[in-house]
Amino acid sequence: MAQDNSHPTIRVLEKCWEHGKQESILPDPCYNYTVLDDRWRATNNIHSIHEYHKSDTNVTWSGWDRLFINGLNAQIPDTCITTYGCGTHIPLWIRGGHPRVQDGVVTRDVCGHWDNYCCYYGSYPIKVKACPGNYYVYELVRPTVNWSAYCADVGSINSSSTTVTPATLSTGNVTHCMSLLMK
């Protein structure tokens, strides 16, 4: 039976995944993300019930995102946000705090504040990673409740920064993965 070589990159990733090499060849989300810079997401953007509100329920999320507000580094808050905050009806925040760089990728629960309950509709998971340079990236998913949106907060970010250098792939791991493809 002939091998299907129409998608060699996918086959390499699949083979490396099978052999536990996924960490060494997949792009680091700290250097491969989409910038999300929406001023309306700010935690201090409070609206009344009668004003138009934003929603993330129609957004198709793909990959990792890094938050900014007006070009300033931001993060999803890890404390409950006031209803109608962040330019939406149901502001979304993460429960469980943010990870440290050494924690790698972690899963956190997203909650939405409504009707005086900080997690009124229950929670759902997203992935979060702390990055060198004092910022976070998030693998966001479509919120489970209409008229909800992810919040962004600049106030809780440490203003100090470090130099960020791009990640590189180890040629040994790539060679190993390529040899797996040939097997």
PDB file of C-alpha atoms in Angstrom, residues 32-95:
ATOM      1  CA  ASN A  32       3.614  32.803  18.120  1.00  0.00           C
ATOM      2  CA  TYR A  33       0.470  34.700  19.073  1.00  0.00           C
ATOM      3  CA  THR A  34      -2.144  37.103  17.753  1.00  0.00           C
ATOM      4  CA  VAL A  35      -2.261  40.592  19.251  1.00  0.00           C
ATOM      5  CA  LEU A  36      -5.628  41.453  20.797  1.00  0.00           C
ATOM      6  CA  ASP A  37      -5.657  45.217  21.458  1.00  0.00           C
ATOM      7  CA  ASP A  38      -9.225  46.356  22.194  1.00  0.00           C
ATOM      8  CA  ARG A  39      -9.683  49.380  24.464  1.00  0.00           C
ATOM      9  CA  TRP A  40     -13.280  48.356  25.195  1.00  0.00           C
ATOM     10  CA  ARG A  41     -12.005  45.246  27.072  1.00  0.00           C
ATOM     11  CA  ALA A  42     -10.556  47.397  29.887  1.00  0.00           C
ATOM     12  CA  THR A  43     -11.818  46.492  33.357  1.00  0.00           C
ATOM     13  CA  ASN A  44     -12.694  50.129  34.032  1.00  0.00           C
ATOM     14  CA  ASN A  45     -14.936  50.339  30.941  1.00  0.00           C
ATOM     15  CA  ILE A  46     -18.305  50.168  32.756  1.00  0.00           C
ATOM     16  CA  HIS A  47     -21.593  50.660  30.866  1.00  0.00           C
ATOM     17  CA  SER A  48     -25.218  50.843  31.840  1.00  0.00           C
ATOM     18  CA  ILE A  49     -27.737  48.149  30.987  1.00  0.00           C
ATOM     19  CA  HIS A  50     -29.131  50.277  28.143  1.00  0.00           C
ATOM     20  CA  GLU A  51     -25.868  50.815  26.270  1.00  0.00           C
ATOM     21  CA  TYR A  52     -24.554  48.630  23.436  1.00  0.00           C
ATOM     22  CA  HIS A  53     -22.270  45.883  24.688  1.00  0.00           C
ATOM     23  CA  LYS A  54     -19.569  43.844  22.967  1.00  0.00           C
ATOM     24  CA  SER A  55     -19.547  40.059  22.850  1.00  0.00           C
ATOM     25  CA  ASP A  56     -16.963  37.379  22.077  1.00  0.00           C
ATOM     26  CA  THR A  57     -19.548  34.672  21.409  1.00  0.00           C
ATOM     27  CA  ASN A  58     -19.333  35.197  17.635  1.00  0.00           C
ATOM     28  CA  VAL A  59     -15.536  35.263  17.480  1.00  0.00           C
ATOM     29  CA  THR A  60     -13.765  32.249  16.011  1.00  0.00           C
ATOM     30  CA  TRP A  61     -10.704  31.877  18.220  1.00  0.00           C
ATOM     31  CA  SER A  62      -7.675  30.110  16.803  1.00  0.00           C
ATOM     32  CA  GLY A  63      -4.229  29.773  18.346  1.00  0.00           C
ATOM     33  CA  TRP A  64      -2.835  31.949  21.111  1.00  0.00           C
ATOM     34  CA  ASP A  65      -3.556  35.589  21.940  1.00  0.00           C
ATOM     35  CA  ARG A  66      -1.644  38.288  23.814  1.00  0.00           C
ATOM     36  CA  LEU A  67      -3.685  41.133  25.307  1.00  0.00           C
ATOM     37  CA  PHE A  68      -2.955  44.846  25.109  1.00  0.00           C
ATOM     38  CA  ILE A  69      -4.926  48.015  25.843  1.00  0.00           C
ATOM     39  CA  ASN A  70      -3.792  50.962  23.736  1.00  0.00           C
ATOM     40  CA  GLY A  71      -0.471  49.221  23.161  1.00  0.00           C
ATOM     41  CA  LEU A  72       0.096  48.540  26.869  1.00  0.00           C
ATOM     42  CA  ASN A  73       0.652  44.988  28.071  1.00  0.00           C
ATOM     43  CA  ALA A  74      -2.539  43.560  29.637  1.00  0.00           C
ATOM     44  CA  GLN A  75      -3.836  40.322  31.123  1.00  0.00           C
ATOM     45  CA  ILE A  76      -7.177  38.694  31.792  1.00  0.00           C
ATOM     46  CA  PRO A  77      -8.098  39.592  35.388  1.00  0.00           C
ATOM     47  CA  ASP A  78      -7.974  36.801  37.953  1.00  0.00           C
ATOM     48  CA  THR A  79     -10.545  38.393  40.244  1.00  0.00           C
ATOM     49  CA  CYS A  80     -14.251  38.912  39.720  1.00  0.00           C
ATOM     50  CA  ILE A  81     -15.151  41.947  37.570  1.00  0.00           C
ATOM     51  CA  THR A  82     -18.250  44.123  38.013  1.00  0.00           C
ATOM     52  CA  THR A  83     -21.251  43.190  35.853  1.00  0.00           C
ATOM     53  CA  TYR A  84     -21.308  45.434  32.745  1.00  0.00           C
ATOM     54  CA  GLY A  85     -17.552  45.877  33.066  1.00  0.00           C
ATOM     55  CA  CYS A  86     -15.180  45.459  30.133  1.00  0.00           C
ATOM     56  CA  GLY A  87     -17.738  46.824  27.680  1.00  0.00           C
ATOM     57  CA  THR A  88     -19.994  43.777  27.950  1.00  0.00           C
ATOM     58  CA  HIS A  89     -22.928  42.407  29.942  1.00  0.00           C
ATOM     59  CA  ILE A  90     -21.033  39.448  31.399  1.00  0.00           C
ATOM     60  CA  PRO A  91     -17.317  40.183  31.946  1.00  0.00           C
ATOM     61  CA  LEU A  92     -15.057  37.131  31.794  1.00  0.00           C
ATOM     62  CA  TRP A  93     -12.163  36.551  34.180  1.00  0.00           C
ATOM     63  CA  ILE A  94      -9.987  33.549  35.092  1.00  0.00           C
ATOM     64  CA  ARG A  95     -10.177  31.623  38.333  1.00  0.00           C
TER      65      ARG A  95
END
